[in-house]
Structure formats: C-alpha cells, structure tokens
Amino acid sequence: MFCIHHDNFQLTLNVYSHSSDMWSTTGVSNDLAVLNLLGWVCNSMCIAPMYFDQETCKLYEIRFHETSMVQSNDCIFAIHAAYMPFIYMVQILIYNSSSFELRRITMVLLFMMVATAVGNSDIVLV
C-alpha cells in the first residue's frame, strides 16, 4: 500500500491487484456518500445561479446592496465537488448493490432537507 496524505488530499494506491477485496466497497459508509452527494448538489444549485443568472444577480444586488462575489472558480469547484460523490455513489451501487442500506436517521435527514428545499423553493432572495 502506498499512501500520500496532505491536508484535504489523500492518494492511496493499492499494489495488491489480485486481491478479491479490491472490488469491494465493504467499510464504506453509504450514509456519508448519500449525504455528501446531496450536500454538494445543493451547494452547486445555490452557487450556479449566483454566477450564471443575471436576474438572480440583480435580485441579490437589490437585497444586499452589493454585487455577487461568486466567481467562475466557485462554480467549477461546486460542480466538481458534486460530480465526485456521484462517481463514489456509482461505485458503491456497482460493487455492493445487493447490500446498499441507509440508516433510519439518514433517511430522516434526507427527507427533512429535501422537504425544506422544496418548501422554500419560491423564497430565494426576496
């Protein structure tokens, strides 16, 4: 096993290519993967209109008396950060689809977050 760790970046290379455990997601938290994906998707959906939609930028300027500080790198990071947990989830579903389970608290949190987002979708900046 070869491992490099630096703050928020970790690279791990497994040299045991013939191991049967290499194609398993045992030990991976399904709850973390789902909540991480939902969080970054919500972040992307919040950040992107602040950069791409002129009407949203005008509403922000009217409400807060300043221009939006969202830049292109913020959008790229948010979309990238949503894409990576998506790949993570696909791997979990491919390699461990028969035992994919979420804890009850995770399902409650998901329901509350989605219900709140849907319930407040018309109140963005006003």
mmCIF file of C-alpha atoms in Angstrom, residues 20-107:
data_model
loop_
_atom_site.group_PDB
_atom_site.id
_atom_site.type_symbol
_atom_site.label_atom_id
_atom_site.label_comp_id
_atom_site.label_asym_id
_atom_site.label_seq_id
_atom_site.Cartn_x
_atom_site.Cartn_y
_atom_site.Cartn_z
ATOM 1 C CA SER A 20 -10.546 -10.136 -4.043
ATOM 2 C CA ASP A 21 -11.170 -7.230 -1.643
ATOM 3 C CA MET A 22 -10.101 -4.690 -4.273
ATOM 4 C CA TRP A 23 -13.524 -4.822 -5.963
ATOM 5 C CA SER A 24 -15.499 -4.404 -2.756
ATOM 6 C CA THR A 25 -16.881 -1.365 -1.000
ATOM 7 C CA THR A 26 -17.003 -3.034 2.394
ATOM 8 C CA GLY A 27 -16.382 -0.486 5.120
ATOM 9 C CA VAL A 28 -17.588 2.457 3.050
ATOM 10 C CA SER A 29 -20.346 4.486 4.690
ATOM 11 C CA ASN A 30 -23.387 4.614 2.423
ATOM 12 C CA ASP A 31 -24.856 7.317 4.645
ATOM 13 C CA LEU A 32 -21.846 9.586 4.206
ATOM 14 C CA ALA A 33 -21.859 9.054 0.449
ATOM 15 C CA VAL A 34 -25.547 9.950 0.079
ATOM 16 C CA LEU A 35 -25.395 12.989 2.373
ATOM 17 C CA ASN A 36 -22.178 14.202 0.732
ATOM 18 C CA LEU A 37 -23.746 13.934 -2.725
ATOM 19 C CA LEU A 38 -26.886 15.767 -1.629
ATOM 20 C CA GLY A 39 -24.878 18.491 0.091
ATOM 21 C CA TRP A 40 -22.683 19.241 -2.912
ATOM 22 C CA VAL A 41 -25.631 19.118 -5.324
ATOM 23 C CA CYS A 42 -27.441 21.665 -3.144
ATOM 24 C CA ASN A 43 -24.290 23.797 -2.978
ATOM 25 C CA SER A 44 -23.970 23.697 -6.779
ATOM 26 C CA MET A 45 -27.619 24.625 -7.207
ATOM 27 C CA CYS A 46 -27.113 27.603 -4.905
ATOM 28 C CA ILE A 47 -23.816 28.833 -6.363
ATOM 29 C CA ALA A 48 -24.510 28.422 -10.100
ATOM 30 C CA PRO A 49 -27.456 30.874 -10.347
ATOM 31 C CA MET A 50 -25.417 33.481 -8.499
ATOM 32 C CA TYR A 51 -22.904 33.371 -11.350
ATOM 33 C CA PHE A 52 -24.861 32.449 -14.486
ATOM 34 C CA ASP A 53 -28.308 34.034 -13.998
ATOM 35 C CA GLN A 54 -28.384 37.819 -14.381
ATOM 36 C CA GLU A 55 -31.834 38.131 -12.783
ATOM 37 C CA THR A 56 -30.627 36.353 -9.648
ATOM 38 C CA CYS A 57 -27.597 38.663 -9.527
ATOM 39 C CA LYS A 58 -29.872 41.716 -9.805
ATOM 40 C CA LEU A 59 -32.133 40.425 -7.015
ATOM 41 C CA TYR A 60 -29.058 39.842 -4.851
ATOM 42 C CA GLU A 61 -27.820 43.372 -5.532
ATOM 43 C CA ILE A 62 -31.218 44.876 -4.667
ATOM 44 C CA ARG A 63 -31.489 42.865 -1.460
ATOM 45 C CA PHE A 64 -27.947 43.231 -0.117
ATOM 46 C CA HIS A 65 -26.788 46.487 -1.844
ATOM 47 C CA GLU A 66 -23.660 44.823 -3.246
ATOM 48 C CA THR A 67 -22.782 42.694 -6.242
ATOM 49 C CA SER A 68 -22.449 38.937 -6.033
ATOM 50 C CA MET A 69 -18.943 37.794 -5.137
ATOM 51 C CA VAL A 70 -19.352 34.374 -6.821
ATOM 52 C CA GLN A 71 -16.635 33.789 -9.406
ATOM 53 C CA SER A 72 -16.151 31.163 -12.100
ATOM 54 C CA ASN A 73 -13.783 29.088 -9.948
ATOM 55 C CA ASP A 74 -16.515 28.847 -7.285
ATOM 56 C CA CYS A 75 -18.903 27.354 -9.841
ATOM 57 C CA ILE A 76 -16.306 24.974 -11.219
ATOM 58 C CA PHE A 77 -15.405 23.789 -7.722
ATOM 59 C CA ALA A 78 -19.057 23.301 -6.702
ATOM 60 C CA ILE A 79 -19.871 21.296 -9.828
ATOM 61 C CA HIS A 80 -16.678 19.242 -9.476
ATOM 62 C CA ALA A 81 -17.421 18.641 -5.801
ATOM 63 C CA ALA A 82 -20.900 17.355 -6.727
ATOM 64 C CA TYR A 83 -19.535 15.152 -9.512
ATOM 65 C CA MET A 84 -17.008 13.287 -7.368
ATOM 66 C CA PRO A 85 -19.520 11.957 -4.776
ATOM 67 C CA PHE A 86 -21.695 10.930 -7.723
ATOM 68 C CA ILE A 87 -18.839 8.731 -9.006
ATOM 69 C CA TYR A 88 -18.385 7.445 -5.453
ATOM 70 C CA MET A 89 -22.095 6.506 -5.279
ATOM 71 C CA VAL A 90 -21.957 4.764 -8.660
ATOM 72 C CA GLN A 91 -19.042 2.655 -7.433
ATOM 73 C CA ILE A 92 -20.953 1.701 -4.292
ATOM 74 C CA LEU A 93 -24.006 0.740 -6.340
ATOM 75 C CA ILE A 94 -21.980 -1.279 -8.866
ATOM 76 C CA TYR A 95 -19.758 -3.190 -6.454
ATOM 77 C CA ASN A 96 -22.115 -3.530 -3.496
ATOM 78 C CA SER A 97 -25.658 -3.049 -4.836
ATOM 79 C CA SER A 98 -27.135 -6.046 -3.038
ATOM 80 C CA SER A 99 -26.379 -4.666 0.425
ATOM 81 C CA PHE A 100 -26.979 -0.939 -0.058
ATOM 82 C CA GLU A 101 -28.774 0.280 3.069
ATOM 83 C CA LEU A 102 -29.231 3.635 4.758
ATOM 84 C CA ARG A 103 -29.699 4.136 8.465
ATOM 85 C CA ARG A 104 -33.042 5.490 9.623
ATOM 86 C CA ILE A 105 -31.516 8.792 10.805
ATOM 87 C CA THR A 106 -30.020 9.343 7.351
ATOM 88 C CA MET A 107 -33.394 8.808 5.708
#
